[in-house]
Coordinates of C-alpha atoms and ligand atoms in Angstrom, one line a residue:
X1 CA -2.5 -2.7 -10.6
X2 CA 1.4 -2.4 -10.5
X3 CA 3.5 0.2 -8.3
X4 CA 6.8 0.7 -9.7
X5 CA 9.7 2.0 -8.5
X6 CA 12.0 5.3 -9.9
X7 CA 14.2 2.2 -11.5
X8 CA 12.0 0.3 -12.5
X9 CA 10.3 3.5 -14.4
X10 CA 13.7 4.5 -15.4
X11 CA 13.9 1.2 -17.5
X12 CA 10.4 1.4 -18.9
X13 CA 11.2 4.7 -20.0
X14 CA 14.7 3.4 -21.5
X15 CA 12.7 0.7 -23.4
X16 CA 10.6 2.5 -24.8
X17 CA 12.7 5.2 -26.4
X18 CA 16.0 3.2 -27.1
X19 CA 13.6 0.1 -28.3
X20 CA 10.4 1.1 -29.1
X21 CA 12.1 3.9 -30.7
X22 CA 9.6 6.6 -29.4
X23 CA 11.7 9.7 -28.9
X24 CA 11.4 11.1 -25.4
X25 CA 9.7 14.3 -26.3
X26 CA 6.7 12.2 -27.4
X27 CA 6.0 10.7 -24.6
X28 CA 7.1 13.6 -22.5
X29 CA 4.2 15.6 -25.0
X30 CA 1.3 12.8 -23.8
X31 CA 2.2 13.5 -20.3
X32 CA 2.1 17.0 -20.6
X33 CA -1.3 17.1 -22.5
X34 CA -2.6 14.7 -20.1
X35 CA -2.0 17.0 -17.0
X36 CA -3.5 19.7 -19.2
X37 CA -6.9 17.5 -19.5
X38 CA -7.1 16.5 -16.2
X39 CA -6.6 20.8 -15.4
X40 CA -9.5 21.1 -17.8
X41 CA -11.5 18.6 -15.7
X42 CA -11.0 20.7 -12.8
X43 CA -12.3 23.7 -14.6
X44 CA -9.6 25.7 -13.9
X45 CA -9.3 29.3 -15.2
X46 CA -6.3 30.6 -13.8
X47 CA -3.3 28.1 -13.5
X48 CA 0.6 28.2 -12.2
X49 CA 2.9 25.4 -12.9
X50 CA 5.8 25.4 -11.0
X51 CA 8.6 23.7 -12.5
X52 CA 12.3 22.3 -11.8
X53 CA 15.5 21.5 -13.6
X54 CA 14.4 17.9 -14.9
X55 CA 12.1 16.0 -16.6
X56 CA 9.0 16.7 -14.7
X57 CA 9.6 20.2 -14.9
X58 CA 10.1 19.2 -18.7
X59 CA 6.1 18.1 -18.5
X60 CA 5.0 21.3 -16.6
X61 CA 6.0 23.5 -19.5
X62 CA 4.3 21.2 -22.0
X63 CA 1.3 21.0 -19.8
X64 CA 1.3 25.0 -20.0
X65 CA 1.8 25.2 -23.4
X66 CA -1.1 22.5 -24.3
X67 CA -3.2 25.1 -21.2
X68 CA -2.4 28.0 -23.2
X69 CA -3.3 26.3 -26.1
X70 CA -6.7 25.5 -25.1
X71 CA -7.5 29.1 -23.9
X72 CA -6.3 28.8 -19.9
X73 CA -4.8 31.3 -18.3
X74 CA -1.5 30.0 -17.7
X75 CA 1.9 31.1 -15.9
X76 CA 5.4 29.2 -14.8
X77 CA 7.5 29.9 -12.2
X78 CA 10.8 28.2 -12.6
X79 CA 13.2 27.6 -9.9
X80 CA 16.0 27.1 -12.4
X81 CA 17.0 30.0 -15.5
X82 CA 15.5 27.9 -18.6
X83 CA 18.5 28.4 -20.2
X84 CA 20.1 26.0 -18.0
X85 CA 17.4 22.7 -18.9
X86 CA 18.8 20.5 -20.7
X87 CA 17.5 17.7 -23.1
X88 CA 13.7 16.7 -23.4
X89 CA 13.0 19.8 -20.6
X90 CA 14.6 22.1 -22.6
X91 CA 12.8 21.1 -25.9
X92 CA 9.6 21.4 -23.9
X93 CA 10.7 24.7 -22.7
X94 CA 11.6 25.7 -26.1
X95 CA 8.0 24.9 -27.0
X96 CA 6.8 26.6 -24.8
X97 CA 8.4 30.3 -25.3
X98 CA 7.3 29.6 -28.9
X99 CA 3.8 29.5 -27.8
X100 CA 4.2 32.6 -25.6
X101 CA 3.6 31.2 -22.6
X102 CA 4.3 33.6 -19.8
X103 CA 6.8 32.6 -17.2
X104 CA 9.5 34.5 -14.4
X105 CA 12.0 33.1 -12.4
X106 CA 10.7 32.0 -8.9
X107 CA 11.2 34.5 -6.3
X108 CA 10.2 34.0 -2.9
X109 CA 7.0 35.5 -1.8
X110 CA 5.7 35.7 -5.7
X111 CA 3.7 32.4 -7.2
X112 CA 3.0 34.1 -10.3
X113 CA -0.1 35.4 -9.7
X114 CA -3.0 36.4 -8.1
X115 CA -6.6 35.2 -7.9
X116 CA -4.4 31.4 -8.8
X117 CA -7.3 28.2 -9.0
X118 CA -4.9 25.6 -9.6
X119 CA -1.0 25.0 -8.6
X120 CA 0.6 22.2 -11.0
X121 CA 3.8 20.8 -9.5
X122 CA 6.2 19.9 -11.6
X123 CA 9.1 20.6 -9.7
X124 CA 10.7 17.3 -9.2
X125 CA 9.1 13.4 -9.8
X126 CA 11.0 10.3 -9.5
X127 CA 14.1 11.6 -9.6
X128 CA 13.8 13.6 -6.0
X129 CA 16.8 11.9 -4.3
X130 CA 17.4 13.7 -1.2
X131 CA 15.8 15.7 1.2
X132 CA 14.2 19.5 -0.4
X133 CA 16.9 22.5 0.7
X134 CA 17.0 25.9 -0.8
X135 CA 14.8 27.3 -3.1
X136 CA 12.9 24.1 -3.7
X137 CA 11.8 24.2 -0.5
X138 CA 11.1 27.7 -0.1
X139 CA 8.5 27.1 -3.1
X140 CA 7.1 23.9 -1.9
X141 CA 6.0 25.5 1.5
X142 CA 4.5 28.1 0.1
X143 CA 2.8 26.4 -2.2
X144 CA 1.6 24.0 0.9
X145 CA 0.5 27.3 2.3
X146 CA -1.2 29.7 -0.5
X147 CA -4.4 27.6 0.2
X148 CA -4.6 26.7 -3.2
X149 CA -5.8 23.0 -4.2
X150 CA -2.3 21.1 -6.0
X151 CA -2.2 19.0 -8.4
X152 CA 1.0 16.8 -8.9
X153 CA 2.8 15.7 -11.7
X154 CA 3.7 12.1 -11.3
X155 CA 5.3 12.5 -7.7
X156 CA 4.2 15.4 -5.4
X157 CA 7.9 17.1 -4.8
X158 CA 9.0 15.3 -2.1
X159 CA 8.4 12.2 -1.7
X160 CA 10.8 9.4 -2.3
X161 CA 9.1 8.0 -5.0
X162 CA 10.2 4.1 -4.3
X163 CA 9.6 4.2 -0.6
X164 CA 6.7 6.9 0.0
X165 CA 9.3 8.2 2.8
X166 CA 9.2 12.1 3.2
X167 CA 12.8 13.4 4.6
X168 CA 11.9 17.0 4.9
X169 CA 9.0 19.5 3.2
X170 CA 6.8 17.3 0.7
X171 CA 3.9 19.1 -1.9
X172 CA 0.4 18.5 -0.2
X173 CA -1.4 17.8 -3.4
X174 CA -5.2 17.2 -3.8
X175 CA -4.6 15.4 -7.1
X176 CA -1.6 13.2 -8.5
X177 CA -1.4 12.2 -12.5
X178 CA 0.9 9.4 -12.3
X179 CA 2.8 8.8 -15.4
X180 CA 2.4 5.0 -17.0
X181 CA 2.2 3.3 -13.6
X182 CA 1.4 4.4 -9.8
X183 CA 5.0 4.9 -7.9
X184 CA 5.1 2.1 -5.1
X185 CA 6.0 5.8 -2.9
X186 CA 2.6 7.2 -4.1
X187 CA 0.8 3.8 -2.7
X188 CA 2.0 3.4 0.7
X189 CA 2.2 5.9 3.6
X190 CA 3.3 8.9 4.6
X191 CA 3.6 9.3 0.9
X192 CA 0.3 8.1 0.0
X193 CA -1.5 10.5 2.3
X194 CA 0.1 13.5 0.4
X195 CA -0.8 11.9 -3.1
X196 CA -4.6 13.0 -2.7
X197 CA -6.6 11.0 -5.5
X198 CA -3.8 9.1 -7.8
X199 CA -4.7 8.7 -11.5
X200 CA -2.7 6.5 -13.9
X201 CA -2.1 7.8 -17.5
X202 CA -1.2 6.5 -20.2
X203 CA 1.6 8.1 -21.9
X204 CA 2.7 5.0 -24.7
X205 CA 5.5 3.7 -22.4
X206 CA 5.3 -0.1 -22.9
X207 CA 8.3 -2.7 -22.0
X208 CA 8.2 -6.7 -20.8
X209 CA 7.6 -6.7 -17.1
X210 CA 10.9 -7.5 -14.7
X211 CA 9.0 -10.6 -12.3
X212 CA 7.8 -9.6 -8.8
X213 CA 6.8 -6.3 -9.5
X214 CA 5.0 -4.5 -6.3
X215 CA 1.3 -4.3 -6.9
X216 CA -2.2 -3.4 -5.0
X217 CA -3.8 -6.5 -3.7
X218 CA -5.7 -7.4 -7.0
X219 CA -9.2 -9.5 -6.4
X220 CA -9.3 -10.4 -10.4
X221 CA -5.6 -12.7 -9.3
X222 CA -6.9 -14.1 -6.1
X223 CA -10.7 -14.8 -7.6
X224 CA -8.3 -17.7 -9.8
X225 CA -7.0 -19.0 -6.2
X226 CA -9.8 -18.8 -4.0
X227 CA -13.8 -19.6 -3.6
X228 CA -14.6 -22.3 -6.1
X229 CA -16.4 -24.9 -4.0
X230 CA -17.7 -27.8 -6.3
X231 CA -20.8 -30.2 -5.4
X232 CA -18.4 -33.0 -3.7
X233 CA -16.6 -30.6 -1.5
X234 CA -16.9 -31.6 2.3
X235 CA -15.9 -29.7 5.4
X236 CA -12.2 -31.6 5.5
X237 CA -11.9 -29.9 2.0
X238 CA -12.1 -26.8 3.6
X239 CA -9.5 -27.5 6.3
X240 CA -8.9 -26.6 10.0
X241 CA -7.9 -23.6 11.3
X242 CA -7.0 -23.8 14.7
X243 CA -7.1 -21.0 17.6
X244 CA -5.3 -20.8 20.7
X245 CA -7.5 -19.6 23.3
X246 CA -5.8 -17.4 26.2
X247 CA -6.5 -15.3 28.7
X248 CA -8.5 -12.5 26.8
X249 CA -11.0 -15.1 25.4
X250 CA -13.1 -12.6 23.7
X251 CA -10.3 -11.9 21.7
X252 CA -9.6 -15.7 20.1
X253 CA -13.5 -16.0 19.8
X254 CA -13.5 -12.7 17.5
X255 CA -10.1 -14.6 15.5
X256 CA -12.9 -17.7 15.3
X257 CA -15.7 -16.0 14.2
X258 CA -13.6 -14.3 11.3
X259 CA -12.3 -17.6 10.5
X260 CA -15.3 -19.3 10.0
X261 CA -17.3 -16.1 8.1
X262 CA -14.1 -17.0 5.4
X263 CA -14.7 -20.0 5.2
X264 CA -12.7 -22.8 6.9
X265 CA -14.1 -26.0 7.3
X266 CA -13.9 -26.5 11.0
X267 CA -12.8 -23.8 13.6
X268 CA -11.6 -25.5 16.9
X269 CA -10.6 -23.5 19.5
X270 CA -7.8 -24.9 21.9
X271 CA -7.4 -24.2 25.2
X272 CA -5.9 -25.1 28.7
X273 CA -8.1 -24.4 30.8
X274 CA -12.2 -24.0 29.9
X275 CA -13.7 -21.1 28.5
X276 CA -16.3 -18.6 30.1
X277 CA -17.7 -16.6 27.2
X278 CA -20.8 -17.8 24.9
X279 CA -19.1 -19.9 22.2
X280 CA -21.3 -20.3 19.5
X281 CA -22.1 -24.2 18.5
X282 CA -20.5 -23.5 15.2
X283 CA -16.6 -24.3 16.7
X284 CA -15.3 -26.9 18.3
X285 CA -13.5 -26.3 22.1
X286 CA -10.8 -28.7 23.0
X287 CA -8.9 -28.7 26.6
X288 CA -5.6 -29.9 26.5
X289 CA -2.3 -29.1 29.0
X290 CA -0.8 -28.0 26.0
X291 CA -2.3 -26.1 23.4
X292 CA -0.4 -27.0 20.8
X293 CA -1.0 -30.5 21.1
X294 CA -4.7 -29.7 21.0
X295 CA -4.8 -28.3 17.3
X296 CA -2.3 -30.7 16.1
X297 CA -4.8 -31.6 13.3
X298 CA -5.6 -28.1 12.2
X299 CA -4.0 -27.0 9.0
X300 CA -3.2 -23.6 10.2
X301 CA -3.1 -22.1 13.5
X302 CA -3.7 -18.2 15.1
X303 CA -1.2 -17.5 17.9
X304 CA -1.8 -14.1 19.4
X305 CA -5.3 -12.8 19.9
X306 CA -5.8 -12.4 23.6
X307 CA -2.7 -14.8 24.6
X308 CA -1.9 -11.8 27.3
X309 CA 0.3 -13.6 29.8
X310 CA -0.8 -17.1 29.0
X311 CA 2.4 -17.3 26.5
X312 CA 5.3 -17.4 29.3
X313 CA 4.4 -21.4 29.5
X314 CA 4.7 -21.1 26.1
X315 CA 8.1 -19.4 25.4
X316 CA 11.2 -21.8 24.8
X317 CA 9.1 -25.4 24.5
X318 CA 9.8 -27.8 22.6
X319 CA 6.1 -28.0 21.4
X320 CA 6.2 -24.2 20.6
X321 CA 9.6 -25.1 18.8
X322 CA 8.0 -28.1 16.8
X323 CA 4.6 -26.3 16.1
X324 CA 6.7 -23.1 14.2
X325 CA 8.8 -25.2 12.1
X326 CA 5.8 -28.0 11.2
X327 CA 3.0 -26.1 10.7
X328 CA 1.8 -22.9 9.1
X329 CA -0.3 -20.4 10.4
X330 CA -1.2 -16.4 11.8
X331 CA 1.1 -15.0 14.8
X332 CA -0.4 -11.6 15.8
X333 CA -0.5 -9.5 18.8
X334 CA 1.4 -10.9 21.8
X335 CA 2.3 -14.0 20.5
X336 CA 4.6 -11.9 18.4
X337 CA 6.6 -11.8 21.7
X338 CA 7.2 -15.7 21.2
X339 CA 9.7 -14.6 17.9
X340 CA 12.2 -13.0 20.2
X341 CA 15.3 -15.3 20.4
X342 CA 18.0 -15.2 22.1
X343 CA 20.0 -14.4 19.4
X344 CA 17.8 -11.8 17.5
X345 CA 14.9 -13.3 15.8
X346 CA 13.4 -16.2 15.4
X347 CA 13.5 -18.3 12.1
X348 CA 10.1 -19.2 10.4
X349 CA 8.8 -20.4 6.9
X350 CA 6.6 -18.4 4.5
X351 CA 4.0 -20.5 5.5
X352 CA 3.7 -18.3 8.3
X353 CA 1.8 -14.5 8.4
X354 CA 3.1 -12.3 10.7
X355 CA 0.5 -9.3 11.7
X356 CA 2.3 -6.6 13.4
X357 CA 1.0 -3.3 14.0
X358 CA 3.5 -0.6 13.8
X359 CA 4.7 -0.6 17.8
X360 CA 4.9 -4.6 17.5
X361 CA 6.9 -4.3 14.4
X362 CA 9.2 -1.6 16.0
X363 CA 9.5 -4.0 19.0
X364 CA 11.0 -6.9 16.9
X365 CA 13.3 -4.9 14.3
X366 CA 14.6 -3.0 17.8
X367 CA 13.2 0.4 15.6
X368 CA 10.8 3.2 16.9
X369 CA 7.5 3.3 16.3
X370 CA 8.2 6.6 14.2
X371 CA 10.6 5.8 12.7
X372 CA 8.3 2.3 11.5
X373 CA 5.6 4.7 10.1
X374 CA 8.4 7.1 8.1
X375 CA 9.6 3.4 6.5
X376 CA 6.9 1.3 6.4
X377 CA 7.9 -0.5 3.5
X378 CA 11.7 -0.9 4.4
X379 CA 10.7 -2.0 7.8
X380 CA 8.0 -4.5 6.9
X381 CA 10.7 -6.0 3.9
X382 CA 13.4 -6.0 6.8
X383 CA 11.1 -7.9 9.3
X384 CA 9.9 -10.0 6.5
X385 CA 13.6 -11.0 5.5
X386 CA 15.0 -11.2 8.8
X387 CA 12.2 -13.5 9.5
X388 CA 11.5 -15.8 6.4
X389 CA 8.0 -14.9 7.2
X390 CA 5.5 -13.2 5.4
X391 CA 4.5 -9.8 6.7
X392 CA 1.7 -7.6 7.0
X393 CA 2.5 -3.9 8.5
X394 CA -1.1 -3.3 9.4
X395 CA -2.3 0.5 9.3
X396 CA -3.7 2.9 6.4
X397 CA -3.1 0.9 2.8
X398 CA -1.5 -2.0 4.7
X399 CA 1.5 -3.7 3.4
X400 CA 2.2 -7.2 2.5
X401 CA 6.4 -8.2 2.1
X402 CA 7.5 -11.4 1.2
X403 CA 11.0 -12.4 2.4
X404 CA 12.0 -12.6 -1.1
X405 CA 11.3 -8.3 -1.5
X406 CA 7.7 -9.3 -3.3
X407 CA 5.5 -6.0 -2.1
X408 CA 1.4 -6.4 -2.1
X409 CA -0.3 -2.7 -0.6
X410 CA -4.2 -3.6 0.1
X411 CA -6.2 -0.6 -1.2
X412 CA -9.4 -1.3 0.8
X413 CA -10.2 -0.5 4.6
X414 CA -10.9 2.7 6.3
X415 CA -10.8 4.5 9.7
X416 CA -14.2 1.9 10.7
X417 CA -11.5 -0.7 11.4
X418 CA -9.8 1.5 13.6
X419 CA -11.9 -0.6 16.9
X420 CA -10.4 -2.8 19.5
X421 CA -10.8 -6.3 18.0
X422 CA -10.7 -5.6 14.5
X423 CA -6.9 -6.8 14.3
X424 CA -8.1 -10.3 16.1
X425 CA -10.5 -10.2 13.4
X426 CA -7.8 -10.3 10.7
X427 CA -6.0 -12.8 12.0
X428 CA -8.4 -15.1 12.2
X429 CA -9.4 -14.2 8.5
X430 CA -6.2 -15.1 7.4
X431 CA -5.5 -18.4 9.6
X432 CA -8.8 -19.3 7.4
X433 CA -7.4 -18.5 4.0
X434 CA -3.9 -20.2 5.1
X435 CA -6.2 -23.7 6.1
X436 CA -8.5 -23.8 2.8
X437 CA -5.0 -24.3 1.1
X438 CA -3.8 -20.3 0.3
X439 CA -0.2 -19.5 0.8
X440 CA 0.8 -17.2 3.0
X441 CA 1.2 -14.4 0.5
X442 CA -2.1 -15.1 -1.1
X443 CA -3.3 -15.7 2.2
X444 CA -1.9 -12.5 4.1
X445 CA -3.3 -10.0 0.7
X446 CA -6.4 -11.6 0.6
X447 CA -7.3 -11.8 4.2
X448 CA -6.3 -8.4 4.1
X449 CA -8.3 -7.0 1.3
X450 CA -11.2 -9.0 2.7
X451 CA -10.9 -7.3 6.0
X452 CA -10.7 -3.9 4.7
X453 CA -13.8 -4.2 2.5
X454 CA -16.1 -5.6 5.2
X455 CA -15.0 -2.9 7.2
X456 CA -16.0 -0.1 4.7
X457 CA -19.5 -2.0 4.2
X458 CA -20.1 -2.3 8.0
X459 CA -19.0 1.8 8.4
X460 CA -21.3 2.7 5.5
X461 CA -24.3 0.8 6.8
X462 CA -23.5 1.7 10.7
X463 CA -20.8 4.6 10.5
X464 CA -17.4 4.3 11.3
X465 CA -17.9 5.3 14.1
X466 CA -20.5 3.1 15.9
X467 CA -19.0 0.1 14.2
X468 CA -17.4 -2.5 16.5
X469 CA -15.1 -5.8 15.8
X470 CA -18.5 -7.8 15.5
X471 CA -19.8 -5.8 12.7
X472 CA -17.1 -6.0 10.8
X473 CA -17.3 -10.4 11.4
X474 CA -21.0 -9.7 10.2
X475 CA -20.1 -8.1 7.2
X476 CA -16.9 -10.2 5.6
X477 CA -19.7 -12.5 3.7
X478 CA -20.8 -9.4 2.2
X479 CA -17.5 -8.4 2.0
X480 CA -16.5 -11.7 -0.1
X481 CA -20.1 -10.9 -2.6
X482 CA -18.0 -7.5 -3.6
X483 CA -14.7 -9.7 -4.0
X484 CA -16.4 -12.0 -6.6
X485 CA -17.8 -8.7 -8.4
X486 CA -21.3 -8.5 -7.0
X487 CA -21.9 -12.1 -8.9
X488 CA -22.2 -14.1 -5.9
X489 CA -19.4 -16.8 -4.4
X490 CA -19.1 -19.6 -7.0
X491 CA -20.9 -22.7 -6.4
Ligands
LIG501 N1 11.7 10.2 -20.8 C1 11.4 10.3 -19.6 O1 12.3 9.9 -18.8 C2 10.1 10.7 -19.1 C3 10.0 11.3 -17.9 N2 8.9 11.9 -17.5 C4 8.9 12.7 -16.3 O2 10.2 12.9 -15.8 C5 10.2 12.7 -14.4 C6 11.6 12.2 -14.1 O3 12.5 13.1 -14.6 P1 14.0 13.2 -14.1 O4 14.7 14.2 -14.9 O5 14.6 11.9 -14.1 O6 13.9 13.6 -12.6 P2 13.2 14.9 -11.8 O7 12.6 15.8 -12.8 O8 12.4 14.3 -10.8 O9 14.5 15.5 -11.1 C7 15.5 16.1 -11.8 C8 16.7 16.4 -11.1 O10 16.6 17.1 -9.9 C9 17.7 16.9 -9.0 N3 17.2 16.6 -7.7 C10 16.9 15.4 -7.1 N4 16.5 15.6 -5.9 C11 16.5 16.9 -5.6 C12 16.2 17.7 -4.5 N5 15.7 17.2 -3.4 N6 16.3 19.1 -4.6 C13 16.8 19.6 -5.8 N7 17.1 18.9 -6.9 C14 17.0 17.6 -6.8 C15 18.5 15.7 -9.6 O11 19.6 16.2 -10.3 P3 21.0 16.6 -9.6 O12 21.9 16.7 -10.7 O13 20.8 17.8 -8.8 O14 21.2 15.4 -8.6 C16 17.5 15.1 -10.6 O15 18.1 14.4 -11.6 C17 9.1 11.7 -14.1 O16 8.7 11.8 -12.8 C18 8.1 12.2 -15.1 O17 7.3 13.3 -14.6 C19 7.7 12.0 -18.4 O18 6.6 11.5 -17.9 C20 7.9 11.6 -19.8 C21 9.0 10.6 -20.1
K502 K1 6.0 16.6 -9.1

């Protein structure tokens, strides 16, 4: 499913009325109706819209009217004298008052009414530019306070609807009807999380697609990519994915065990010294005085999970050097420390995933961890482009960036991944996908999406709560059954 941005909707929108030649009022009408059935869903009685100057306030008085058509009780509060709208709004204003819809100018301390069930914002969508002030404001905290379940038209007010970024007071809405296409800012966090459930209409805007547009990790793309395993298929077909073991060894054996659930070939687990846990007999160990040279044969490589201080030998070698600009592979956790250069960050190629969580990601861009979580999406594209690598900002609908600006936000996971482990997990998910021939994008939404589901499975069988880094390796096959649509893997 595609996420746009305000642009890009602002083009769509142009197409379609300057093209398509379907006047603005039309489609401004579907919208409005469609907010009005999705009040009627809610069996509402007693409804307030509250609208602004522009076009979304334009919907909220064609909502009420469609409301009042259908036998709601329905009020608007406007924070701006109606006979101040201008184009489309003030046709759909002018509807309104024909249809005797009730309204008053917004005064603080007065919704519009008493006994209210619903609260309809249509104060501002994707054209909120800069931080609420003033009256708008005023109204969106009180609506955030009257206890009353929101409903938001498009965009809850607020919320920077290409970035999800909140600057100030946003509408906490239960419920979003998203015009045409989700808005990237209703995908990702903080703007997500005040979104409530998002629902895509369809209001008859159609235009050709601009290339790269941002999207939720989609399995029906990837299912074309991944899992088809014919009769002849060996385990060299299935490449090697190779894992540097450190000190924290329980860490890289969790990275192993997610790689091989997905599928690689061969796991092999390199190390410099020998290794004290239980390893099952399904990887292969190799010793060598330099890691590196001990996977030189894998196809992808994990550098991270449980490195701890091991990676000081590490830093500034030549085989470190040769390894990140020959091979492809996963860098997570502390062998994120190895992209610190000198002279700001190191170079990579796509080939590579970087898995940062939002303090390592704040560490490298030199940022804040809040200020990370306000921007997610600027700062993963900024650590994306400033590394050439692809990047995945892990946390609550995680976010894949290309260096190129391409923008992938994985719908599935929940708070059972929150567990020490689950991120070496991941990685080793990923460093799979990357050695069975994926690209790191593919690799990186996939490995993502994958993660996410076998850790809802594992929380619904065990609870989120009890369920540990293991579980979720013991339930990514399961995981992969839902991915191919509850058919089964191919053969
Ligand atoms: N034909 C169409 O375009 C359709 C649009 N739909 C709906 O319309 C909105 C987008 O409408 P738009 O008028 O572009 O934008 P808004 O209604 O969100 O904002 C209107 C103006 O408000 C001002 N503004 C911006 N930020 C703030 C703020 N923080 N506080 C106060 N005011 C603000 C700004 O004007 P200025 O002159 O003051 O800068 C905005 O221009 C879309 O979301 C849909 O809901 C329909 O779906 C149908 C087709
Ligand atoms: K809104």
């Amino acid at each position: 499913m595609y996420l746009v941005t305000s642009e890009q909707m602002r083009y769509f929108d142009h197409y379609t009325i300057k093209t398509l030649k379907v006047p603005g009022i039309v489609l401004m009408d579907h919208a409005g109706k469609a907010v009005a059935e999705a009040v009627v869903k809610r069996r509402a009685k007693r409804v307030v819209v509250a609208c602004g100057k522009g076009n979304n306030g334009g919907d909220g008085w064609i909502a009420a009217r469609w409301l009042q058509h259908g036998g709601c009780s329905v009020h608007v509060v406007t924070v701006v004298d109606p006979g101040n709208l201008e184009g489309d709004a003030k046709l759909a204003f002018d509807m309104a008052g024909a249809a005797n819809v009730s309204w008053n100018i917004y005064q603080p301390g007065d919704l519009g009414g008493s006994s209210i069930e619903l609260l309809v914002d249509a104060l501002l969508g994707t054209g909120c530019t800069r931080p609420l002030a003033g009256v708008y404001e005023q109204i969106v905290d009180e609506m955030n306070h009257s206890g009353v379940p929101i409903l938001a038209i498009d965009v809850p007010t607020g919320i920077d609807a290409s970035t999800g970024e909140v600057k100030g007071s946003a509408i906490r809405a239960s419920e979003t009807i998203a015009m045409a296409y989700e808005k990237l800012g209703t995908a990702v966090t903080p703007g997500a999380i005040y979104s409530g459930h998002t629902h895509v209409v369809d209001i008859g805007i159609k235009a050709p697609l601009p290339e790269g547009m941002a999207s939720y990790v989609d399995p029906s793309e990837l299912r074309q990519k991944w899992g088809s395993r014919d009769a002849l298929s060996h385990k060299g077909t299935f490449g090697r994915c190779g894992i540097f073991v450190g000190h924290m060894q329980g860490a890289a054996i969790l990275a192993a065990a997610g790689a091989a659930r997905t599928g690689a070939g061969l796991v092999v687990l390199g190390t410099r010294g020998s290794i004290s846990l239980a390893v099952l007999p399904d990887y292969v160990v190799r010793q060598a005085e330099s890691p590196v040279s001990a996977l030189e044969d894998c196809q992808s490589i994990v550098v991270g999970p449980g490195l701890g201080t091991d990676l000081e030998p590490l830093v500034g070698t030549a085989s470190v050097d040769e390894m990140f600009s020959s091979k492809r592979g996963v860098v997570d956790a502390d062998g994120l420390k190895l992209l610190r250069a000198s002279n700001g960050l190191r170079r990579l190629n796509d080939g590579w995933v970087l898995t940062p969580h939002p303090k390592e990601c704040a560490n490298l861009l030199g940022w804040t961890t809040e200020q990370v979580q306000r921007q997610r999406l600027t700062a993963a594209m900024q650590l994306a482009e400033r590394t050439g690598a692809i990047v995945l900002l892990k946390g609550y609908r995680t976010i894949i960036a290309t260096p190129a600006g391409e923008i992938r936000v994985n719908p599935t996971g929940n708070a059972s991944l929150a567990v020490g482990g689950s991120g070496d997990v991941l990685a080793g998910v990923i460093g799979s996908l990357i050695a069975q021939g994926l690209n790191g994008f593919d690799a990186a939404s996939l490995g993502a999406w994958i993660h996410g589901r076998a850790g809802e499975l594992a929380g619904a069988a065990l609870t989120p709560i009890s369920t540990t880094a293991s579980d979720i390796v013991d339930y990514i096959s399961r995981a992969i059954v839902t991915f191919f649509d509850g058919i089964g893997a191919r053969n």
